[in-house]
mmCIF file of C-alpha atoms in Angstrom:
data_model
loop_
_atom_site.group_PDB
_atom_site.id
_atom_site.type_symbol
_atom_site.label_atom_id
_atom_site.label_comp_id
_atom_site.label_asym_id
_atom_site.label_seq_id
_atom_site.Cartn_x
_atom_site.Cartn_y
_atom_site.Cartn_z
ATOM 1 C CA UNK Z 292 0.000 0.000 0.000
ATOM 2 C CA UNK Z 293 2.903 2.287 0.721
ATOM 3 C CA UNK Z 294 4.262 1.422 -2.366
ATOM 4 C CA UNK Z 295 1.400 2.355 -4.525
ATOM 5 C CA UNK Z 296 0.315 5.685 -2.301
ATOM 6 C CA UNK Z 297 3.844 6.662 -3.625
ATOM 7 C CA UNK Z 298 3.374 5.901 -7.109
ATOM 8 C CA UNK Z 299 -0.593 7.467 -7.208
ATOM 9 C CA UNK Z 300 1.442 10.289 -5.554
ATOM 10 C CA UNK Z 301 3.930 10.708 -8.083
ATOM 11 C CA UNK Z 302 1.437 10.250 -11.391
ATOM 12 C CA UNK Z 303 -0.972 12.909 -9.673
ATOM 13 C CA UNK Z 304 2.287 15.232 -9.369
ATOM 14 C CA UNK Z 305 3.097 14.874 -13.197
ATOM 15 C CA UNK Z 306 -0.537 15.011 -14.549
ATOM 16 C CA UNK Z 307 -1.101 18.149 -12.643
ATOM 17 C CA UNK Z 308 2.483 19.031 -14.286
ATOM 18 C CA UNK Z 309 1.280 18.648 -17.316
ATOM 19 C CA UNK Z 310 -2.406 20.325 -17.033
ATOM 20 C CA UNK Z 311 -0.091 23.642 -15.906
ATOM 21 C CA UNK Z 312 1.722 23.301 -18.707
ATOM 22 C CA UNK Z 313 -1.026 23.296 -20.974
ATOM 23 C CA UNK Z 314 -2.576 26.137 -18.936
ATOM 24 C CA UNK Z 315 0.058 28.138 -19.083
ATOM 25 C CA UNK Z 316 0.328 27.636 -23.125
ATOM 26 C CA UNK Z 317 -3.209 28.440 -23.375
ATOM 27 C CA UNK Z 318 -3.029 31.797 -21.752
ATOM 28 C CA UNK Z 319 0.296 32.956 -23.393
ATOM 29 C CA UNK Z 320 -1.847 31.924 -27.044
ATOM 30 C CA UNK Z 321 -4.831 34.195 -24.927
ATOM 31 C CA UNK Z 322 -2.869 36.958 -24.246
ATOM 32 C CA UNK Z 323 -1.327 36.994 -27.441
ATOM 33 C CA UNK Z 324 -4.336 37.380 -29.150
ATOM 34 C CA UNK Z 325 -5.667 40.083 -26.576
ATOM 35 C CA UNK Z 326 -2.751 41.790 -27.770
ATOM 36 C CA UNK Z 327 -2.914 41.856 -31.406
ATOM 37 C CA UNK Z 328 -6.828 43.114 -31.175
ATOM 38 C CA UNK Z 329 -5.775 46.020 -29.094
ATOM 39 C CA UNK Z 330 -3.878 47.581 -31.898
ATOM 40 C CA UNK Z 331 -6.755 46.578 -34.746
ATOM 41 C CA UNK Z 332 -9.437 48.149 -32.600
ATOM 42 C CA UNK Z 333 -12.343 48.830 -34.632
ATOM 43 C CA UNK Z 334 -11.893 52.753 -34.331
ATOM 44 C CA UNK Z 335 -8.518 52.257 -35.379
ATOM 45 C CA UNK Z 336 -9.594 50.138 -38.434
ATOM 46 C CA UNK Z 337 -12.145 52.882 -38.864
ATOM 47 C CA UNK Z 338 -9.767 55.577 -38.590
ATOM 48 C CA UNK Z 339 -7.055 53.495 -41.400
ATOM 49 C CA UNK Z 340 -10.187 53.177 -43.733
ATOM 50 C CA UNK Z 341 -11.118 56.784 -43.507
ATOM 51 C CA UNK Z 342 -7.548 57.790 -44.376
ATOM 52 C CA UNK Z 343 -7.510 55.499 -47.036
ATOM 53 C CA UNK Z 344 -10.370 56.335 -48.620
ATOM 54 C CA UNK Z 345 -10.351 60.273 -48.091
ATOM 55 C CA UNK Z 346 -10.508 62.012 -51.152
ATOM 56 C CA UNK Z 347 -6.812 62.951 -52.657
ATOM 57 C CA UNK Z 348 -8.016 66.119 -54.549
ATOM 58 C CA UNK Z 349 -10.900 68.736 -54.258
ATOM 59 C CA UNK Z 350 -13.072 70.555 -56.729
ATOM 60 C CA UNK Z 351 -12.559 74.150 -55.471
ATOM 61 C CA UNK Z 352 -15.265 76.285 -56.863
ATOM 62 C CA UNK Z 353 -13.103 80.061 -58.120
ATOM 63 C CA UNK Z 354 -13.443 82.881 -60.126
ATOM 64 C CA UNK Z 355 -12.200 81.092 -62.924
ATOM 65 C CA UNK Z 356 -13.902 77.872 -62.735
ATOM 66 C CA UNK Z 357 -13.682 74.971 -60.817
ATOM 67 C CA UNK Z 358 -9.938 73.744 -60.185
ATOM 68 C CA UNK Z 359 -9.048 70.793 -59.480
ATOM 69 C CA UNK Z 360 -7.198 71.352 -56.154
ATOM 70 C CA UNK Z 361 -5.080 68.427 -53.106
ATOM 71 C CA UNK Z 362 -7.081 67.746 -50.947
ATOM 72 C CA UNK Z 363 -4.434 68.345 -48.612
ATOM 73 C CA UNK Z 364 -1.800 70.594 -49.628
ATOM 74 C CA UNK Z 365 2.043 70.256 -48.774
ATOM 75 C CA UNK Z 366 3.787 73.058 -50.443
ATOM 76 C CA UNK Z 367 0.999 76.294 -51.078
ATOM 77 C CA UNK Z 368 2.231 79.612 -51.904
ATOM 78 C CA UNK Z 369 0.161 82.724 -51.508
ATOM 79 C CA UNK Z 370 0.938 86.019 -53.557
ATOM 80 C CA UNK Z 371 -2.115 86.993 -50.852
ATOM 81 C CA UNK Z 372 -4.539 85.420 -48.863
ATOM 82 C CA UNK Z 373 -1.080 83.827 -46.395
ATOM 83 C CA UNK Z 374 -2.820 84.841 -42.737
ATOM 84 C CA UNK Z 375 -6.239 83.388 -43.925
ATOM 85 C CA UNK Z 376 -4.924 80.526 -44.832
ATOM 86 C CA UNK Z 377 -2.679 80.167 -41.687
ATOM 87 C CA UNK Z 378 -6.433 80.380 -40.104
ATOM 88 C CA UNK Z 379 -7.427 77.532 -41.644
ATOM 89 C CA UNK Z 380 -4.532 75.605 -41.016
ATOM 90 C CA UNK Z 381 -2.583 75.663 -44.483
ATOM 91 C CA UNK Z 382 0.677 77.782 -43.517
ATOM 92 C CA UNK Z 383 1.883 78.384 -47.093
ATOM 93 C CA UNK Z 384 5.643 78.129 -47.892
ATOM 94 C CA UNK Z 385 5.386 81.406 -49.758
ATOM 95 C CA UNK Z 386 4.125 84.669 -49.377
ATOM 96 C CA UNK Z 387 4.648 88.481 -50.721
ATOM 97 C CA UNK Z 388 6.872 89.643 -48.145
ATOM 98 C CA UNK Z 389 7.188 93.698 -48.252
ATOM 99 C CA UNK Z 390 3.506 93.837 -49.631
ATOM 100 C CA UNK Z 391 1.646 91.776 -47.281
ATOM 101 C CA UNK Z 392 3.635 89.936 -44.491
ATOM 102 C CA UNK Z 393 4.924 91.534 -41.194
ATOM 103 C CA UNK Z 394 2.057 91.347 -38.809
ATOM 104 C CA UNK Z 395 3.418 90.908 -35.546
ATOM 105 C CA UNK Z 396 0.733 88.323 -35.331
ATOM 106 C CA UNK Z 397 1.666 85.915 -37.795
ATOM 107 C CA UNK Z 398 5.815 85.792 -36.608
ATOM 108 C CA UNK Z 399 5.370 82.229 -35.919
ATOM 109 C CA UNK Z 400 4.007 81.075 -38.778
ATOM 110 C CA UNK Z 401 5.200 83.768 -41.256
ATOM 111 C CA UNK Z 402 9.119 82.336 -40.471
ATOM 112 C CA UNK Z 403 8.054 79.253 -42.326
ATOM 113 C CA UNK Z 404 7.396 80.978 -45.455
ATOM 114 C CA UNK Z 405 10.066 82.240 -48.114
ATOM 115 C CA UNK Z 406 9.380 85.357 -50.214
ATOM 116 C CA UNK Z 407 8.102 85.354 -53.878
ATOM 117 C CA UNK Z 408 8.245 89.120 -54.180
ATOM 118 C CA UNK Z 409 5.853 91.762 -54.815
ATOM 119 C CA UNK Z 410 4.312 91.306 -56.781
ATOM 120 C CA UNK Z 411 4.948 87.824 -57.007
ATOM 121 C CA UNK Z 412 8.054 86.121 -59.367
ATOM 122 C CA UNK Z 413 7.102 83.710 -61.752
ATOM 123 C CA UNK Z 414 10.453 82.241 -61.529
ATOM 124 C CA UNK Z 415 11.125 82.540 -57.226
ATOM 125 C CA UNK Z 416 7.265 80.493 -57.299
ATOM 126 C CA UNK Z 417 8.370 78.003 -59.925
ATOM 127 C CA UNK Z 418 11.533 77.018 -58.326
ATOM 128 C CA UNK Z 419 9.413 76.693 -54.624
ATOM 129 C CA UNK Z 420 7.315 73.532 -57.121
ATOM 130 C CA UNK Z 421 4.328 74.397 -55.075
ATOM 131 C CA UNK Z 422 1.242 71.994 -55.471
ATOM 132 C CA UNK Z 423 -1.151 74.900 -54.805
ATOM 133 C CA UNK Z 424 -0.784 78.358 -55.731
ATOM 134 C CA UNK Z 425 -3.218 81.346 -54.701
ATOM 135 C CA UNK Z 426 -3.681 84.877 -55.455
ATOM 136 C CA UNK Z 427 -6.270 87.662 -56.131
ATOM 137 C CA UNK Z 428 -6.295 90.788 -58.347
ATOM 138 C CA UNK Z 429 -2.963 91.992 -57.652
ATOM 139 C CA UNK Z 430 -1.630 89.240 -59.778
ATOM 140 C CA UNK Z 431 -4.496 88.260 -62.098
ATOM 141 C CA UNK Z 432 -2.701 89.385 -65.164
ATOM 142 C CA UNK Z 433 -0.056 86.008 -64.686
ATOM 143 C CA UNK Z 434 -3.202 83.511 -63.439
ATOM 144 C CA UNK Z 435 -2.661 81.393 -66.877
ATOM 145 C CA UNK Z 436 0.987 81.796 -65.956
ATOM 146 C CA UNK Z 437 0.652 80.483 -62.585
ATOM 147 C CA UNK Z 438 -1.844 77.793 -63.401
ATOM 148 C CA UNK Z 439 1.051 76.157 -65.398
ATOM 149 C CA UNK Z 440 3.281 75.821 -63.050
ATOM 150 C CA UNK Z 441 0.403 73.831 -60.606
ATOM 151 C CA UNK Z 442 -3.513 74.312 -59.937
ATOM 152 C CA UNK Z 443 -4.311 77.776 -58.961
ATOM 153 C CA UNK Z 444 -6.821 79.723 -57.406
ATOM 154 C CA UNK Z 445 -7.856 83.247 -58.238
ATOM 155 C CA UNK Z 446 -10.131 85.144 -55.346
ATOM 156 C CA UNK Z 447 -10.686 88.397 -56.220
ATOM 157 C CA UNK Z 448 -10.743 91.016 -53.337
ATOM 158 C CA UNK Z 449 -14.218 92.270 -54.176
ATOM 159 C CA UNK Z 450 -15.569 89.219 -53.471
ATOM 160 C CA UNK Z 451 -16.543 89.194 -49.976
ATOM 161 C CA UNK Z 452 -16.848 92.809 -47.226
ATOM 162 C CA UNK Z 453 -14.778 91.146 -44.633
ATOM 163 C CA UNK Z 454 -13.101 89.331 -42.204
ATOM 164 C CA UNK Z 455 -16.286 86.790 -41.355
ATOM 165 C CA UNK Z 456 -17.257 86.254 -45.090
ATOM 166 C CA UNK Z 457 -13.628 86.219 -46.274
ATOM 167 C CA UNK Z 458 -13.077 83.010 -43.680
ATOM 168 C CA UNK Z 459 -16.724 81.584 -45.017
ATOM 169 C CA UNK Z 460 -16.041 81.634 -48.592
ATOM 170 C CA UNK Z 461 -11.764 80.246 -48.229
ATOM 171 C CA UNK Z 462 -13.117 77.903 -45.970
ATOM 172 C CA UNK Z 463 -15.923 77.051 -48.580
ATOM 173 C CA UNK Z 464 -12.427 77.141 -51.229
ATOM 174 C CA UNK Z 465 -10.736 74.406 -49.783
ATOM 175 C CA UNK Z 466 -12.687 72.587 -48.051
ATOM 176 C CA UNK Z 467 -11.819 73.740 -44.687
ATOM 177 C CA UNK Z 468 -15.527 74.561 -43.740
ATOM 178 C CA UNK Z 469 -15.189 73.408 -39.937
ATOM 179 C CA UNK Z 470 -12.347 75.369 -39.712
ATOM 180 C CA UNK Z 471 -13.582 78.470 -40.550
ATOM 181 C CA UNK Z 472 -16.985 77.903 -38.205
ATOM 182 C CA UNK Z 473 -14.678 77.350 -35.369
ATOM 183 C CA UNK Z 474 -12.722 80.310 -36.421
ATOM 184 C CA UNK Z 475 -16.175 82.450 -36.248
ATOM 185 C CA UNK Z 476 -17.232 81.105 -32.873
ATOM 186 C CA UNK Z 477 -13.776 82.601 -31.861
ATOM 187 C CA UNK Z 478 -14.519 85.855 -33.385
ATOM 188 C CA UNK Z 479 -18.073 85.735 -31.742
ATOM 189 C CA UNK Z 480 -16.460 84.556 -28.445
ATOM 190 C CA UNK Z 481 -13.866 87.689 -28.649
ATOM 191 C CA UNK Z 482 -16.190 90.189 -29.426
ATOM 192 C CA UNK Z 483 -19.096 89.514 -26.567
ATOM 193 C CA UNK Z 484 -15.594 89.313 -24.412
ATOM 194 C CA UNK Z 485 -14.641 92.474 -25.305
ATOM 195 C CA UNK Z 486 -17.756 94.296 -25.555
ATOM 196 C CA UNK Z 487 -17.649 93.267 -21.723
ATOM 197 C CA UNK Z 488 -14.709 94.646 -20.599
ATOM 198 C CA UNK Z 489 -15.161 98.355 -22.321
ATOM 199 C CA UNK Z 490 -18.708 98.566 -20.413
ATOM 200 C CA UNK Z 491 -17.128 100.819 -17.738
ATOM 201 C CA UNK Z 492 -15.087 103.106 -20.335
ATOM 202 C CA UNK Z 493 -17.469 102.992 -23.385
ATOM 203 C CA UNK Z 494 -21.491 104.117 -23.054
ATOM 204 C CA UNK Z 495 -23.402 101.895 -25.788
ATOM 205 C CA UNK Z 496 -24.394 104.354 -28.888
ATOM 206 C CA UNK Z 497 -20.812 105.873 -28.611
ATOM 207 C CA UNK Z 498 -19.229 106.815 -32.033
ATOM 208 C CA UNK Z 499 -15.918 106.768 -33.704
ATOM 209 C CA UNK Z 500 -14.180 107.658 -36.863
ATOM 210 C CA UNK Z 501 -10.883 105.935 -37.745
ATOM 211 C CA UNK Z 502 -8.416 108.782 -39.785
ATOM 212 C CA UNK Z 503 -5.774 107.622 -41.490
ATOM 213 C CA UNK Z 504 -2.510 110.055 -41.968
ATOM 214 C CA UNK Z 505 -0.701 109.308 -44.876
ATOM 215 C CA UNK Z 506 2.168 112.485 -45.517
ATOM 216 C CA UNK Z 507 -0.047 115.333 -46.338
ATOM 217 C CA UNK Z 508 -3.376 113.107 -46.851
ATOM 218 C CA UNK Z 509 -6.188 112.749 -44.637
ATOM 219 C CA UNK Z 510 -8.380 110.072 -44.970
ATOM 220 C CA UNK Z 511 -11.903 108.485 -42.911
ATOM 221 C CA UNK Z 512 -11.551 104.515 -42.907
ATOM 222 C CA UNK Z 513 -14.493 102.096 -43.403
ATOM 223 C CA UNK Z 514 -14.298 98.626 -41.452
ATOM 224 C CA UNK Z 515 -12.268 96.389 -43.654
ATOM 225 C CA UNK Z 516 -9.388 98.716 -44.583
ATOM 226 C CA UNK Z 517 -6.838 97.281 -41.839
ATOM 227 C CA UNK Z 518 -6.056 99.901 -38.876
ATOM 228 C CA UNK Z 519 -8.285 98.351 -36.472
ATOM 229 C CA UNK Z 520 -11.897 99.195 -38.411
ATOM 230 C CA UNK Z 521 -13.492 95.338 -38.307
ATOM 231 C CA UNK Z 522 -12.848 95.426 -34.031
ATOM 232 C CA UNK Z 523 -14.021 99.133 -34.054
ATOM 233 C CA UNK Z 524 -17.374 98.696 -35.793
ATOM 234 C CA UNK Z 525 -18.131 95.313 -36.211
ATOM 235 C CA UNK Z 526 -16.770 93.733 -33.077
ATOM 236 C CA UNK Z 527 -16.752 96.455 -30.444
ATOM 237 C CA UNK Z 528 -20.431 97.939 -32.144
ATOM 238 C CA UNK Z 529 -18.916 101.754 -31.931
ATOM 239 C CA UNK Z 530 -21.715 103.540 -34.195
ATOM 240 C CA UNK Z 531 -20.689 104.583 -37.686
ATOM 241 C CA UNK Z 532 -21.159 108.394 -38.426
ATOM 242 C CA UNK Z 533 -23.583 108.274 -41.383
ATOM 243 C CA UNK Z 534 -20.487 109.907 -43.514
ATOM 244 C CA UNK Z 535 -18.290 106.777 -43.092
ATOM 245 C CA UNK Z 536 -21.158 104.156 -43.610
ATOM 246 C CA UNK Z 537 -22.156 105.825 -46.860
ATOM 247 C CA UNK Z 538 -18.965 106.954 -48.466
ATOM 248 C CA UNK Z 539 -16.672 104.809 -47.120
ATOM 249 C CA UNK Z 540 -18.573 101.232 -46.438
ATOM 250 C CA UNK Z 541 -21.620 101.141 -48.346
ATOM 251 C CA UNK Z 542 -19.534 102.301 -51.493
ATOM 252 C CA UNK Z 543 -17.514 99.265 -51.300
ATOM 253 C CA UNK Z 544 -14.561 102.258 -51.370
ATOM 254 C CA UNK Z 545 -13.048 101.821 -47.672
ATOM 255 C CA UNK Z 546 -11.555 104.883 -47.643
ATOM 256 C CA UNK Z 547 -12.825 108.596 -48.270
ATOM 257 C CA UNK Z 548 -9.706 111.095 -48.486
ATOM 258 C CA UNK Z 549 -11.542 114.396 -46.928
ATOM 259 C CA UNK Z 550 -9.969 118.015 -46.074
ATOM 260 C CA UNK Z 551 -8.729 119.400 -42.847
ATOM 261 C CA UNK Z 552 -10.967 122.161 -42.734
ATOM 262 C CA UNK Z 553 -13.949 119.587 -42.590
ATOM 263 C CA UNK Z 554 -12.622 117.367 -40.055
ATOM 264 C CA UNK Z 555 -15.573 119.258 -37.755
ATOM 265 C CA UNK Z 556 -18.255 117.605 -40.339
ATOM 266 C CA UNK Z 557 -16.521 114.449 -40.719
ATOM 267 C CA UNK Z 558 -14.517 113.529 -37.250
ATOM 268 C CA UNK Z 559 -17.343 114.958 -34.965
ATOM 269 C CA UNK Z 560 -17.249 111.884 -33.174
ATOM 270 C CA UNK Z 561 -17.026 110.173 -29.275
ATOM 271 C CA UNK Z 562 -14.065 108.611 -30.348
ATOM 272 C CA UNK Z 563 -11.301 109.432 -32.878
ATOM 273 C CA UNK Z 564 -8.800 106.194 -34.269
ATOM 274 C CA UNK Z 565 -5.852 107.534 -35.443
ATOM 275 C CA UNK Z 566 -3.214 105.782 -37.550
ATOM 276 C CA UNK Z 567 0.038 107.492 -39.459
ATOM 277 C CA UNK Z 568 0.718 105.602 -42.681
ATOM 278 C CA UNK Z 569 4.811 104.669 -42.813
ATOM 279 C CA UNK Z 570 6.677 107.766 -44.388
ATOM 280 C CA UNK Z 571 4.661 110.033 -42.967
ATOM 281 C CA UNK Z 572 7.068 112.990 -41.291
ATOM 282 C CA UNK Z 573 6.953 114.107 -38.052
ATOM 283 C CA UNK Z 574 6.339 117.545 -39.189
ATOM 284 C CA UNK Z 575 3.321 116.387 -41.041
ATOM 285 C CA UNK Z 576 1.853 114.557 -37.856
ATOM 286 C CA UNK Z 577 1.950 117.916 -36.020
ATOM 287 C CA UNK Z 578 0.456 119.595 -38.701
ATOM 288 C CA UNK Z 579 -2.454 117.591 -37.896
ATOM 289 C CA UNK Z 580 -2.288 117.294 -34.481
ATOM 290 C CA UNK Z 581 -1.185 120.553 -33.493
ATOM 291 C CA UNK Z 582 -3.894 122.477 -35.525
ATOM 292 C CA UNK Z 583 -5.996 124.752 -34.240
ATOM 293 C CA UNK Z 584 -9.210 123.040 -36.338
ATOM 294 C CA UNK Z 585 -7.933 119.443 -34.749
ATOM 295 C CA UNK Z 586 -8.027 121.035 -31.584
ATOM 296 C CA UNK Z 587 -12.218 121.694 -31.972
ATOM 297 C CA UNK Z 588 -12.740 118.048 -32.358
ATOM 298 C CA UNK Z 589 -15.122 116.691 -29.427
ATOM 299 C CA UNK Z 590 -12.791 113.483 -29.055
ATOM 300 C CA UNK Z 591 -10.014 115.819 -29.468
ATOM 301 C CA UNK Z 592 -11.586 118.100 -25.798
ATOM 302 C CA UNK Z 593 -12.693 115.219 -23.923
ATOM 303 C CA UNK Z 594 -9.391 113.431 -24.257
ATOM 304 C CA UNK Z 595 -10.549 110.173 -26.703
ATOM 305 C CA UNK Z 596 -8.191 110.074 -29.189
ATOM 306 C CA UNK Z 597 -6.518 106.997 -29.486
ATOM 307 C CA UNK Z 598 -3.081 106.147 -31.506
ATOM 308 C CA UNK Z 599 -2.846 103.150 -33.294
ATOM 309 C CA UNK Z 600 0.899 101.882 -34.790
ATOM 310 C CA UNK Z 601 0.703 101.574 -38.346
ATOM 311 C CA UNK Z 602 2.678 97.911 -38.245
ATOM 312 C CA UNK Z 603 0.265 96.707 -35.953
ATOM 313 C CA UNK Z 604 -2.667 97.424 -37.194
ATOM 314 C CA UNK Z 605 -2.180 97.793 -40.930
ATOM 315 C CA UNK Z 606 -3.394 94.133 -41.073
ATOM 316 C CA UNK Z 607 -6.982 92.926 -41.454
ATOM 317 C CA UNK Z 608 -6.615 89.135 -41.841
ATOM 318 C CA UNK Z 609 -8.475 86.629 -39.173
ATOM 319 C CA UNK Z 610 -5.182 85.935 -37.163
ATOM 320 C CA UNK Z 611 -4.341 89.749 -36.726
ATOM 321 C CA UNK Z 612 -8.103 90.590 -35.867
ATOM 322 C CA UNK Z 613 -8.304 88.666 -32.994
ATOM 323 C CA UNK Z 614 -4.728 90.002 -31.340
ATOM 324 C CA UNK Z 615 -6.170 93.520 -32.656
ATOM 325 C CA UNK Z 616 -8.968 92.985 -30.779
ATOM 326 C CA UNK Z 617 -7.250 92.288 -27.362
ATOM 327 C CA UNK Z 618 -4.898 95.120 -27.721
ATOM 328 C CA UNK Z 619 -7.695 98.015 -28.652
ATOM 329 C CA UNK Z 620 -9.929 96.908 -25.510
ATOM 330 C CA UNK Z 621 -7.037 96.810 -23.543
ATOM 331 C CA UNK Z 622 -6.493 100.794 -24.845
ATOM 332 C CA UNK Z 623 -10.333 101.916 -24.513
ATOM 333 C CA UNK Z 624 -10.151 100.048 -20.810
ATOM 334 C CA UNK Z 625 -6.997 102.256 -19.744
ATOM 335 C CA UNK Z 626 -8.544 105.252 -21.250
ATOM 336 C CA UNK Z 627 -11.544 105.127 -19.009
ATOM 337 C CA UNK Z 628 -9.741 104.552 -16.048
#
């Protein structure tokens, strides 16, 4: 009996041996397979299809006719158009530098981008072998030009009055709709923001004229000529004197060169947005400033006259807007103080 107790003993040991063994294979083949599903999770399969499958060009409706676009661009340069298109996530590789860069908004993603000129080179954009090219009247005249080297897209600057419809219709361009609706919920975000803030300084119905200084030229700005006119009217609500809304907005012009002697009829405003163009002397700033008709202004007396720098706010696209926007409440919240 002791004999066999030892042997039962001993085959029990090795069966259960055995059984482990097996076990242990089993859950290794388990875990293993646990595993490999992990990485081919069905949103990951879903995502891999999607990106396979996603279109690899796009019929962008233009000026010119539909073009037959990337879907996803690489290598875009922009004789204009560079900041919007920044918005919408395409940071071109080329822009007009001494014409339209230098927003102190756009350093970040204006150091990626080489300049083609201005007005743009044929050769400096053919030797960039962009696979998108885009531009608007300034360089029209080359379009068939351009549209040899690679698809290009024409948007002519008349063809949208502002900031909001310019992001609607590039947006609409390249298929970069959702970016440019959460673009405009920013905007919308900024100016109720902002609007806020100026409650204490600003009364609601308060008016302003933006004058431009440019050597010995005067001139009343409408709200999508650059030097702060989209925040001033459109996101801060200051009312438009019926002079500017007509002549300078309405008319599609922008900007209304006017007199000094009828600054009183023009500038009789809460608020007075001034802006010297680049050249202008510092003899021809106090001949403004320092003249007796200047001096009548109702801004001028009650100490509302507010300086805007020319590189700062000569810019207008949606990027620039938005730090624009900041900076000018900031001003009209100090000024009340």
């Amino acid at each position: 009996m002791i004999v066999k107790k030892t042997w039962l003993s001993a085959g029990m040991t090795a069966l259960l041996l055995v059984l482990s063994a097996c076990g242990n294979g089993t859950d290794t083949t388990s875990s293993t397979k646990t595993g490999t599903q992990a990485t081919t999770t069905p949103a990951a399969t879903a995502q891999a299809e999607a990106t396979a499958s996603a279109p690899k060009t796009y019929a962008a409706k233009t000026a010119k006719g539909d073009v037959t676009i990337p879907a996803a661009p690489k290598r875009v340069v922009a004789a204009y158009y560079h900041g919007t298109l920044a918005a919408l996530g395409i940071t071109p590789i080329g822009a007009s530098k001494e014409w339209w860069m230098g927003s102190p908004f756009l350093k970040e993603q204006e150091a990626k981008m080489a300049d083609i000129g201005s007005p743009a080179s044929l050769e400096k954009v053919t030797s960039m072998d962009p696979d998108l090219i885009v531009i608007n009247g300034f360089s029209e005249e080359n379009y068939d030009k351009f549209a040899k080297i690679t698809p290009t897209v024409f948007i002519p600057y008349t063809s949208y009055k502002n900031v909001r419809e310019e992001m609607k219709l590039l947006g609409d361009t390249f298929g970069r709709q959702k970016e440019a609706a959460d673009w405009l919920v920013k905007y919308e975000q900024k100016a109720k923001e902002s609007r806020e803030k100026i409650k204490a300084s600003v009364k609601e119905d308060e008016s302003a004229v933006i004058i431009n200084v440019r050597e010995k030229k005067i001139s009343l700005l409408g709200d999508n000529y650059g030097r702060g006119g989209e925040v001033i009217y459109n996101m801060l609500k200051f009312k438009v004197p019926d002079f500017v809304q007509k002549q300078a907005i309405d008319s599609g012009k922008q900007l209304v060169e006017i007199s000094m002697e009828t600054l009183p009829t023009y500038a009789n405003a809460d608020h007075i947005f001034i802006c010297m163009n680049a050249g202008t002397t510092e003899e021809q700033v106090k001949a403004v400033l320092d003249s007796p008709v200047w001096k009548t202004l109702p801004a001028v007396k009650n100490n509302k006259v507010h300086i805007l720098d020319y590189n700062t706010y000569l810019y207008y696209d949606p990027i620039s807007i938005l730090g624009q926007a900041d900076l000018i409440t900031d001003m009209l919240v100090k000024s009340g103080s």
